[in-house]
Coordinates of C-alpha atoms in Angstrom, one line a residue:
X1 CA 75.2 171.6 110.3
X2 CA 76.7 170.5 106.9
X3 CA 76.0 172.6 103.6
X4 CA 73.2 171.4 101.1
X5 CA 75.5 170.8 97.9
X6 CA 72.2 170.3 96.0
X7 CA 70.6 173.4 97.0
X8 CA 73.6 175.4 95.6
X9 CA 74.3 173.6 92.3
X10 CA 70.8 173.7 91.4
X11 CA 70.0 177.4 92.3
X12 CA 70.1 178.3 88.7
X13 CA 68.0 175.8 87.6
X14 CA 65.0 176.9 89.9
X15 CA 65.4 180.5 88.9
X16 CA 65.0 179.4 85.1
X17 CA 62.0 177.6 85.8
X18 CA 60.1 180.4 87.9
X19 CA 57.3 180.1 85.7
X20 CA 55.9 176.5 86.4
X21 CA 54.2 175.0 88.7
X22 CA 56.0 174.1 92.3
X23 CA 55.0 170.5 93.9
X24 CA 55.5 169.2 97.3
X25 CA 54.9 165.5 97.5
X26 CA 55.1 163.9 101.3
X27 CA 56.4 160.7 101.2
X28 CA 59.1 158.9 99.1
X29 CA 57.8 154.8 98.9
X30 CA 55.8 154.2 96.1
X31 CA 53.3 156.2 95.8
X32 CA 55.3 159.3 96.3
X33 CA 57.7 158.7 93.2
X34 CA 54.7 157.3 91.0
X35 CA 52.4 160.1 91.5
X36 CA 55.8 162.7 90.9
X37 CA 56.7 160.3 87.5
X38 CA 52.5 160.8 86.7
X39 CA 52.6 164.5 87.1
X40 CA 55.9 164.9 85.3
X41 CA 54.6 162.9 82.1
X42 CA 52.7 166.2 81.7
X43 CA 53.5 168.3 78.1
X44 CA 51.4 171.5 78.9
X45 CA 53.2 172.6 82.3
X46 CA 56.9 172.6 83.6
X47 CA 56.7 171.3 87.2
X48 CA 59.5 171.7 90.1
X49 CA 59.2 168.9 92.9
X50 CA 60.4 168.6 96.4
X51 CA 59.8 164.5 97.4
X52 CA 59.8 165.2 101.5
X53 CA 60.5 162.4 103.6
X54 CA 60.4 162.2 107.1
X55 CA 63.4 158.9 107.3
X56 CA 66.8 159.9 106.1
X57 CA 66.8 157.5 103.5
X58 CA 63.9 157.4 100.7
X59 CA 61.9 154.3 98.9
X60 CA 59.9 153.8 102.1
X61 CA 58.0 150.5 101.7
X62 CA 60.2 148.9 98.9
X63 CA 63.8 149.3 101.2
X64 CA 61.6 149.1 104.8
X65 CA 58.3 146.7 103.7
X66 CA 59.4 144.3 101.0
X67 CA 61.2 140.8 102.0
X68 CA 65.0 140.9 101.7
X69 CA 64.0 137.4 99.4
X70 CA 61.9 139.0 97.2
X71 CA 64.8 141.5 95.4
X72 CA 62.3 141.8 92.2
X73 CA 60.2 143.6 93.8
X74 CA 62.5 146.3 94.6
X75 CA 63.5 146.5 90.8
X76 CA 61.3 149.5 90.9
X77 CA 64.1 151.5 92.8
X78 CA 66.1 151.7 89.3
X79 CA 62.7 153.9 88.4
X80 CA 62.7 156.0 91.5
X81 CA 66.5 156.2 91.2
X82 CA 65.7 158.0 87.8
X83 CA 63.2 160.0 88.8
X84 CA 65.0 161.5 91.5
X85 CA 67.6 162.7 89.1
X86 CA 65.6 164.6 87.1
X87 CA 66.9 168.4 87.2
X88 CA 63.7 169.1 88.1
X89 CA 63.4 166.8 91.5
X90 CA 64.7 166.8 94.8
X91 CA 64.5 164.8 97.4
X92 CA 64.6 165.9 100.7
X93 CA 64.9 163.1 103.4
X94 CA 64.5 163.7 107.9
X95 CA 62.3 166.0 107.4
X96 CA 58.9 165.4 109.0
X97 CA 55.7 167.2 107.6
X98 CA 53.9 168.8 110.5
X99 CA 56.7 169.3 112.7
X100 CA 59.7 170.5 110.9
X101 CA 57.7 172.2 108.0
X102 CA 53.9 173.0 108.8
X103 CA 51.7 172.0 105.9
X104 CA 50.2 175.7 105.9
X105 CA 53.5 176.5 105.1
X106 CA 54.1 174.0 102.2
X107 CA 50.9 175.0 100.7
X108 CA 51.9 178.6 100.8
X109 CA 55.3 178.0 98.8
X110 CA 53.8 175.2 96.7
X111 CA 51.0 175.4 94.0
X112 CA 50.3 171.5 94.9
X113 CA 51.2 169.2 97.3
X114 CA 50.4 166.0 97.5
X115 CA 50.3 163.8 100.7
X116 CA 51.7 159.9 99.9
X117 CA 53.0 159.1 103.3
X118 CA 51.6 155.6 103.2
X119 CA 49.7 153.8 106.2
X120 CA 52.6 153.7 109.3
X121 CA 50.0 152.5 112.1
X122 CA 49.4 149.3 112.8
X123 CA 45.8 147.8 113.6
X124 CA 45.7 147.1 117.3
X125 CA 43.4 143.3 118.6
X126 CA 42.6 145.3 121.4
X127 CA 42.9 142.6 123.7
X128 CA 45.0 141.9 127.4
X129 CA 48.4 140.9 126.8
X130 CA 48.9 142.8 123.3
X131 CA 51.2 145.4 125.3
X132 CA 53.5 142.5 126.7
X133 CA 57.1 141.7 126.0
X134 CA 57.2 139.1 123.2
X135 CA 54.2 141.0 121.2
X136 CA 55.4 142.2 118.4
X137 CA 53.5 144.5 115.7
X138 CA 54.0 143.2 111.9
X139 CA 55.8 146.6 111.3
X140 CA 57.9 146.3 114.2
X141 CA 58.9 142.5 113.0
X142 CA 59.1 143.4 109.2
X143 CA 60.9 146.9 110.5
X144 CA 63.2 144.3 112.3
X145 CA 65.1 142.2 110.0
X146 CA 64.2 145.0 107.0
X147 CA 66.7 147.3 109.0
X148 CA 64.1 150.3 110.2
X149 CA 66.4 151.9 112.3
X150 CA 63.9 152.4 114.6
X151 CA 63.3 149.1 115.5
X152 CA 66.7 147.6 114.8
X153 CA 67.2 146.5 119.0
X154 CA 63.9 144.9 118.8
X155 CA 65.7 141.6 119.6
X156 CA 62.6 139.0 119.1
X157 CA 62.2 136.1 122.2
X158 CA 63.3 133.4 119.5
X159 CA 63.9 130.9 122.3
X160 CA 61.0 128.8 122.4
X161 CA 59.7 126.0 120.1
X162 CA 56.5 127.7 118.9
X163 CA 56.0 131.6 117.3
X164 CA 52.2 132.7 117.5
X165 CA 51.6 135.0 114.1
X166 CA 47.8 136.7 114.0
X167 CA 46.7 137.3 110.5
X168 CA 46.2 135.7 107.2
X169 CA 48.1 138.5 105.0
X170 CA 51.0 138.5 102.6
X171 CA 53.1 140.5 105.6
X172 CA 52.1 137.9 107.7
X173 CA 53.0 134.9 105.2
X174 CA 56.9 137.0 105.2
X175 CA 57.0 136.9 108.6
X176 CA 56.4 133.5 109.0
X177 CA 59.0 133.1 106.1
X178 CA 61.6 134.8 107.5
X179 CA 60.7 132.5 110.8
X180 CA 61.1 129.4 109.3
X181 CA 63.5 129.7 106.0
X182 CA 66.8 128.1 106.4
X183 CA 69.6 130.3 107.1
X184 CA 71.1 130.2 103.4
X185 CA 68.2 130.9 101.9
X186 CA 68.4 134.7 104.0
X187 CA 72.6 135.1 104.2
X188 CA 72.3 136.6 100.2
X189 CA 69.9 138.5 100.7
X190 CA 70.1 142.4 101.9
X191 CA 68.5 141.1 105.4
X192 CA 70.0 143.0 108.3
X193 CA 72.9 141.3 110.1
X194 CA 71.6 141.6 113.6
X195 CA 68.4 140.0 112.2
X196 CA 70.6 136.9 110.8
X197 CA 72.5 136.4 114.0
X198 CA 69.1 136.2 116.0
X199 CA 67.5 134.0 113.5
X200 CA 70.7 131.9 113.4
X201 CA 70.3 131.4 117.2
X202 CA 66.5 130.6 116.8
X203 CA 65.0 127.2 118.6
X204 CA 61.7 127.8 116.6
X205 CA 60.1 124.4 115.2
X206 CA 56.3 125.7 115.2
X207 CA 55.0 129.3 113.2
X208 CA 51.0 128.9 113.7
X209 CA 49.6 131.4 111.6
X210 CA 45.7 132.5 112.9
X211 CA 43.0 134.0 111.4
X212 CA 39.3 134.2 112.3
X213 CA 37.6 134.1 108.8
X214 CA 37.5 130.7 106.6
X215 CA 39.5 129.7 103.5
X216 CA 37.6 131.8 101.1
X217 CA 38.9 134.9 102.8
X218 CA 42.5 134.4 103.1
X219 CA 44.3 137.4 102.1
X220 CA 48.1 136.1 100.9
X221 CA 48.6 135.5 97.2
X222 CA 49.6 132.2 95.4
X223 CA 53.3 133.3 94.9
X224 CA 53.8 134.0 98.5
X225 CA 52.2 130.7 99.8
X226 CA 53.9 129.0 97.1
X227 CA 57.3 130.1 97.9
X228 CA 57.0 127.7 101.5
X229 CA 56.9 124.7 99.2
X230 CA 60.2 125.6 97.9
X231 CA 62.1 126.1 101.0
X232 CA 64.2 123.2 102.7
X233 CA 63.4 121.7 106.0
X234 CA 60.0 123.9 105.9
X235 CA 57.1 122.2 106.1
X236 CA 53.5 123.9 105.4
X237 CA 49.8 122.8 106.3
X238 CA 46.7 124.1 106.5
X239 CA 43.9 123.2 109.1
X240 CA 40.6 124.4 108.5
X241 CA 37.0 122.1 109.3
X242 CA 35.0 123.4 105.9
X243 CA 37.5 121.5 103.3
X244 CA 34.8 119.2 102.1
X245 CA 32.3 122.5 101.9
X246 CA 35.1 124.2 99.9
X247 CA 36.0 121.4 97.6
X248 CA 32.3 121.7 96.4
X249 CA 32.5 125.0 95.1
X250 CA 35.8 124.9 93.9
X251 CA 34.9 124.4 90.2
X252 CA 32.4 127.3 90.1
X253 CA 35.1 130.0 92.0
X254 CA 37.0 132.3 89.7
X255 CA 40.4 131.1 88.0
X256 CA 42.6 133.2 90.2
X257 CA 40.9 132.6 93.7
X258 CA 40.1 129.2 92.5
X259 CA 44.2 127.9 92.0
X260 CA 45.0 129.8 95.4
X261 CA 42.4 127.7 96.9
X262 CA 43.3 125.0 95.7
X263 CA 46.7 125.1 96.5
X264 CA 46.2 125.7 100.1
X265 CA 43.9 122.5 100.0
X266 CA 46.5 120.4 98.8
X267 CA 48.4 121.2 101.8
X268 CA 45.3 120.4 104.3
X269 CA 46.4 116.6 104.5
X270 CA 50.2 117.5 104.7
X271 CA 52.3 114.4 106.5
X272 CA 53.3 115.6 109.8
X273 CA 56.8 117.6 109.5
X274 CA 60.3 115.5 110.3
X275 CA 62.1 116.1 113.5
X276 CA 64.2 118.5 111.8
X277 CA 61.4 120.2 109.6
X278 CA 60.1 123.8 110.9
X279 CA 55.9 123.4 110.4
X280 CA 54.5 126.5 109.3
X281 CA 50.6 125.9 110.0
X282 CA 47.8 128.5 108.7
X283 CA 45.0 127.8 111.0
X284 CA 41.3 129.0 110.2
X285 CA 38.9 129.5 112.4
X286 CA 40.3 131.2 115.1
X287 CA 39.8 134.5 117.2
X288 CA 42.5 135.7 119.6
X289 CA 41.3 136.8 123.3
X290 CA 44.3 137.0 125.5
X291 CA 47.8 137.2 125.5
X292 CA 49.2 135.4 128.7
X293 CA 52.5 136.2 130.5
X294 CA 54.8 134.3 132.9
X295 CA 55.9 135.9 136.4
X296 CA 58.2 138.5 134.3
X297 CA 56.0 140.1 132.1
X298 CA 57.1 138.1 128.8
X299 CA 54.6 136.5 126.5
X300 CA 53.9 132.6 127.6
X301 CA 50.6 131.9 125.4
X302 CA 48.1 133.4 123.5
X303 CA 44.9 132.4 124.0
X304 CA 42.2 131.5 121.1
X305 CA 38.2 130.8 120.5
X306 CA 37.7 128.4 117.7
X307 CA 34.8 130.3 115.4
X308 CA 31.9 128.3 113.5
X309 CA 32.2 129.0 109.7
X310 CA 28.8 128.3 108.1
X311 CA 26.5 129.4 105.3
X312 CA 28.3 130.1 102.1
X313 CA 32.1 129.4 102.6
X314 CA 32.1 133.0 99.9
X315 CA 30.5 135.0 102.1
X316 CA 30.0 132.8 105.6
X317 CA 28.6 133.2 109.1
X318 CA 31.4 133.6 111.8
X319 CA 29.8 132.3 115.2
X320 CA 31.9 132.3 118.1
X321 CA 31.7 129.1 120.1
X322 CA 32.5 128.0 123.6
X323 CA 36.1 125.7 122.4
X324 CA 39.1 127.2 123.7
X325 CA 42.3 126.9 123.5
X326 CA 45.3 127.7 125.0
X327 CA 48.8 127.7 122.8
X328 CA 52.0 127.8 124.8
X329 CA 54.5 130.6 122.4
X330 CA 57.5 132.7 123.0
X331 CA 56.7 135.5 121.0
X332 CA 53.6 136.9 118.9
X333 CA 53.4 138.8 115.9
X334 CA 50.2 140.8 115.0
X335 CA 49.6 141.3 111.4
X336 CA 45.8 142.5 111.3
X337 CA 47.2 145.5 108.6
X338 CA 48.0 149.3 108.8
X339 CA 45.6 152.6 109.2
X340 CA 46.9 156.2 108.3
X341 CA 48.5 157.9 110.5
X342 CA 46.9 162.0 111.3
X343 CA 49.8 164.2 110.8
X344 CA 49.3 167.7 112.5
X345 CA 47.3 170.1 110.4
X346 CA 46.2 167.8 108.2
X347 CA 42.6 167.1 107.9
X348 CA 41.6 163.8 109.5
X349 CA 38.2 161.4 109.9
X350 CA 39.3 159.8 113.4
X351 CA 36.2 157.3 112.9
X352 CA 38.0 155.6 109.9
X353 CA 41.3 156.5 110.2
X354 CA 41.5 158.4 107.0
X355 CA 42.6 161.6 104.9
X356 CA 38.8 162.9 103.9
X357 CA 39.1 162.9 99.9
X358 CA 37.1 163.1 96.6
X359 CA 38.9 161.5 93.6
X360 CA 42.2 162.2 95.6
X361 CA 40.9 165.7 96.3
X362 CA 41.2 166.1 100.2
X363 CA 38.6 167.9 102.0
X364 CA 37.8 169.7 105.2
X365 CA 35.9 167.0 106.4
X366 CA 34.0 163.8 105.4
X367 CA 31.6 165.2 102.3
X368 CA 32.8 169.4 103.1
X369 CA 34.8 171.8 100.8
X370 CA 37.9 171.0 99.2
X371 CA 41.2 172.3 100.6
X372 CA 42.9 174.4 97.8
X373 CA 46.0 172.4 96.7
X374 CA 45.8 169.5 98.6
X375 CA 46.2 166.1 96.8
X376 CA 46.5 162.6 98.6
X377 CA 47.9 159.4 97.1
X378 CA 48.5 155.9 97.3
X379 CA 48.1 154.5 101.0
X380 CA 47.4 157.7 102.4
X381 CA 44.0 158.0 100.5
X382 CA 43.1 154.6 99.9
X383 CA 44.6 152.2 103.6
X384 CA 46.8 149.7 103.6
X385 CA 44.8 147.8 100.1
X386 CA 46.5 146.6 97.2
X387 CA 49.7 146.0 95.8
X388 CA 52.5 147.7 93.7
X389 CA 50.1 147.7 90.2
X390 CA 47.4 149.2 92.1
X391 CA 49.5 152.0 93.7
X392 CA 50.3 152.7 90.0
X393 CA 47.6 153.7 88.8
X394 CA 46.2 155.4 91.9
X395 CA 48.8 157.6 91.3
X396 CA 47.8 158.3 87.6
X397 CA 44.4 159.3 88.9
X398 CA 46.4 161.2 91.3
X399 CA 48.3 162.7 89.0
X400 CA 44.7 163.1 86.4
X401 CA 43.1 164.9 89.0
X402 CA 46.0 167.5 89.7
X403 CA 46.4 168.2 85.8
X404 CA 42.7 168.8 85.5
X405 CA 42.6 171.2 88.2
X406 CA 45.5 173.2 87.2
X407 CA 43.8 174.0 83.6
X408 CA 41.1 175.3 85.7
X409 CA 42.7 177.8 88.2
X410 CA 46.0 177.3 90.1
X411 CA 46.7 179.1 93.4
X412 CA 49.0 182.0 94.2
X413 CA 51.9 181.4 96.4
X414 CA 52.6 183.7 99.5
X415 CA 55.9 182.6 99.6
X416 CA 58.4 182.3 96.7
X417 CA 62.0 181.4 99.0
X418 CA 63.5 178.1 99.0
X419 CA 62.1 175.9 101.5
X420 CA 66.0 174.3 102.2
X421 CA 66.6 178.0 103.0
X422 CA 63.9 177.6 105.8
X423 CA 65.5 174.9 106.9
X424 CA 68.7 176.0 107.4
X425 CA 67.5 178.7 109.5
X426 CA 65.2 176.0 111.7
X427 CA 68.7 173.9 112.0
X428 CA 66.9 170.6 110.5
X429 CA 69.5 168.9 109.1
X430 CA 67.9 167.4 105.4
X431 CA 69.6 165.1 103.6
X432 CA 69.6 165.3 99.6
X433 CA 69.5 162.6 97.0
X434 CA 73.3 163.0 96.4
X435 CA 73.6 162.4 100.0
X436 CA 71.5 159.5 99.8
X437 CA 73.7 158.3 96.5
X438 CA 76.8 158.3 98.7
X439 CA 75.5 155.9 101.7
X440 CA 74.0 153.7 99.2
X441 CA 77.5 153.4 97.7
X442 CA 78.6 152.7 101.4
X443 CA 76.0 150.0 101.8
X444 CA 76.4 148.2 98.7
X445 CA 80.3 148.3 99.4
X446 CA 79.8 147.0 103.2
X447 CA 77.4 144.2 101.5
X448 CA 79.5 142.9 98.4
X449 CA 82.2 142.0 101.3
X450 CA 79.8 139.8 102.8
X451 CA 78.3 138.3 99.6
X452 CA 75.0 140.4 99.5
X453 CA 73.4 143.4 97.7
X454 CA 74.0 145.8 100.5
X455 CA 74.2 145.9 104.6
X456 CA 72.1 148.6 105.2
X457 CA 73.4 151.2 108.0
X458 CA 70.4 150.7 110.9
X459 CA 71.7 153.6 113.3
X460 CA 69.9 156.9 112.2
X461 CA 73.2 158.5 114.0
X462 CA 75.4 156.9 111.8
X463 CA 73.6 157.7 108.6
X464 CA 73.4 161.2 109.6
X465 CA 77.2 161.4 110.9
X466 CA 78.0 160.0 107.3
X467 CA 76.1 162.2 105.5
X468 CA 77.5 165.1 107.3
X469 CA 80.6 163.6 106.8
X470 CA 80.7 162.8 103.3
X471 CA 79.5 166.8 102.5

């Protein structure tokens, strides 16, 4: 197992700092480096934190979940980056909470520690067929071509004309993106190579997106939907039967729903696309019921009951009907969003998937006693809602909440030893931020030879075998 050079340069450090306040914060994306930034900000305590993450690379949703074409959104790295190299930080990446390190024994070396692990479950349909070859989860898809080594042989069926995508989201609207944009538009990007080859092979002409609900309540934002109108060879529509209901109440609508609404209405009379055009069509209306497969278990069609949307289109009636239909597809993607996943130990509600909390206080149960210490943020408290400004300022309550407690009373540790000590005992090989420094060098490197901001390594094996090998 190779040496932690961090743990033994920094040895001092911790020793000079005895006095304050030890964090543990699960989770590196987002909400694991904002709440640790919040907490930091702090000028009546010295804090130490450990960032725990359970892949061997940290940033979480912004390297794994954002778009390779939408590098300004990752801008928030250079933060992270920053953050991370604090004296007083350390990241410490393959290590999984609840299996490699028990949260009874992080909250026995740890004054606080705060669970950020984000939402990694996806929402099932729960219908036949979802299970089949050709089905693919958004995470698995986004996890895909974003170079999740995990899913990196996913090897989408790409060969037919038409691509079936269930949900009306912004990870849905990517997906269908990546589907349909032309090859140039993806080569610069920090897309994984495996994922370019496939797409490059691709015969897909048709990406129908589905969702059951009306116009009103589509979920994507302006700048993704608008982003379609600026691709080549990519032509959007939208099909929905209420456009004369919704042109109605357009004026009286808020600004911001109001000029997403409209835009998708300018696209509901869209000239059919050009031989050579991909259509990218978001259809309302629409429930899912079956996933069929041919004679060797791959996905063939998805079947679909068109919905009655009535009432007001703000807030409308959804009434099944008896029209359905059957849309021949190679492959399927289900984006219907993310739930939190139970880690062991950790207190759970099964009924709504969640981490039981009171202002970002977790508790026993639903409405019981607080657990001593135990903080959750982003995601993990809140689902799969919002965007990167809202996972901001959770974390500032986050962070609020934690302060405010600690000028009250702060819990006793049982334990005082390194936890990287621990670890080295348990052989689990953790990989530090210097570690992590090195392979982004390599991947930026491998990438500037091919014209792009990095090829990320996709083989957990081989990011381990280099980090063992570059320490």
């Amino acid at each position: 197992m190779f040496t932690c050079r961090l743990a033994q340069k920094t040895s001092s450090r911790f020793v000079r700092l005895l006095s304050s306040y030890k964090v543990a914060v699960v989770g590196s994306g987002p909400a694991g480096f904002y709440t640790t930034q919040e907490i930091l900000k702090s000028s009546s305590h010295q804090f130490t934190v450990d960032i725990f993450e359970k892949s061997a690379v940290p940033f979480g949703l912004v390297r794994f979940g954002v778009a390779p074409d939408h590098p300004e959104v990752k801008n928030c790295i250079t933060t992270f980056e920053e953050i991370a190299a604090r004296p007083n930080v350390r990241f410490l990446g393959n290590v999984a909470v609840g299996y490699d390190i028990r949260l009874e024994e992080l909250l026995s070396r740890y004054h606080v520690v705060v669970l950020a692990y984000g939402a990694g479950s996806d929402n099932k349909l729960g219908i036949p067929g979802e299970e089949a070859a050709g089905c693919y989860s958004s995470s698995e898809f986004v996890g895909w071509f974003n170079g999740v080594p995990q899913h990196s042989s996913l090897k989408p069926n790409l060969s037919g004309e038409n691509v079936a995508i269930i949900g009306h989201g912004n990870v849905a609207l990517d997906c269908a993106r990546i589907l349909a944009a032309p090859l140039p538009h993806l080569e610069k990007t920090d897309i994984s190579e495996h994922a370019v080859e496939c797409l490059r092979e691709r015969n897909v002409k048709n990406v129908n997106l589905y969702g059951r609900r009306g116009v009103m309540q589509f979920q994507g934002t302006i700048k993704e939907v608008r982003e379609f109108t600026k691709l080549s060879r990519v032509r959007l529509s939208v099909d929905s039967d209420n456009i004369d209901q919704i042109r109605s109440i357009l004026p009286n609508i808020p600004r911001p729903k109001k000029r997403l609404t409209d835009l998708l209405l300018k696209h509901s009379s869209s000239p059919p696309p050009s031989s050579d055009d991909i259509s990218v069509c978001i259809q309302f209306g629409w429930s899912p019921l079956e996933i069929k497969t041919d004679s060797s278990g791959h996905v063939k069609s998805v079947v679909l009951r068109k919905n009655l949307i009535s009432g007001d289109m703000m807030s409308p009636d959804i009434t099944p009907t008896e029209e359905i239909r059957e849309v021949p597809c190679s492959c399927v993607i289900t984006s219907i969003g993310y739930k939190v996943i139970k880690l062991p130990g950790v207190p759970f509600c099964d009924t709504s998937h969640s981490i039981p909390e009171d202002l970002s206080r977790v508790l026993e149960c639903p409405g019981g006693p607080r657990v001593p210490g135990l903080y959750t943020s982003g995601w993990a408290r809140r689902g799969s809602d919002g965007v990167l400004a809202t996972t901001i300022t959770d974390s500032a309550n986050t962070a609020m909440s934690i302060l405010e407690d600690l000028e009250v009373n702060s819990r006793s540790l049982n334990e005082n030893g390194d936890v990287c000590d621990m670890f080295r005992d348990r052989g689990v090989e953790f990989v530090t931020f210097d570690q992590w420094q090195e392979i982004d060098s390599l991947e930026k490197e491998k990438g500037k030879v091919k014209g792009k901001p990095r090829e990320k390594l996709v083989c957990y094996k081989d990011i381990m075998d280099k980090t063992k090998a570059l320490f």
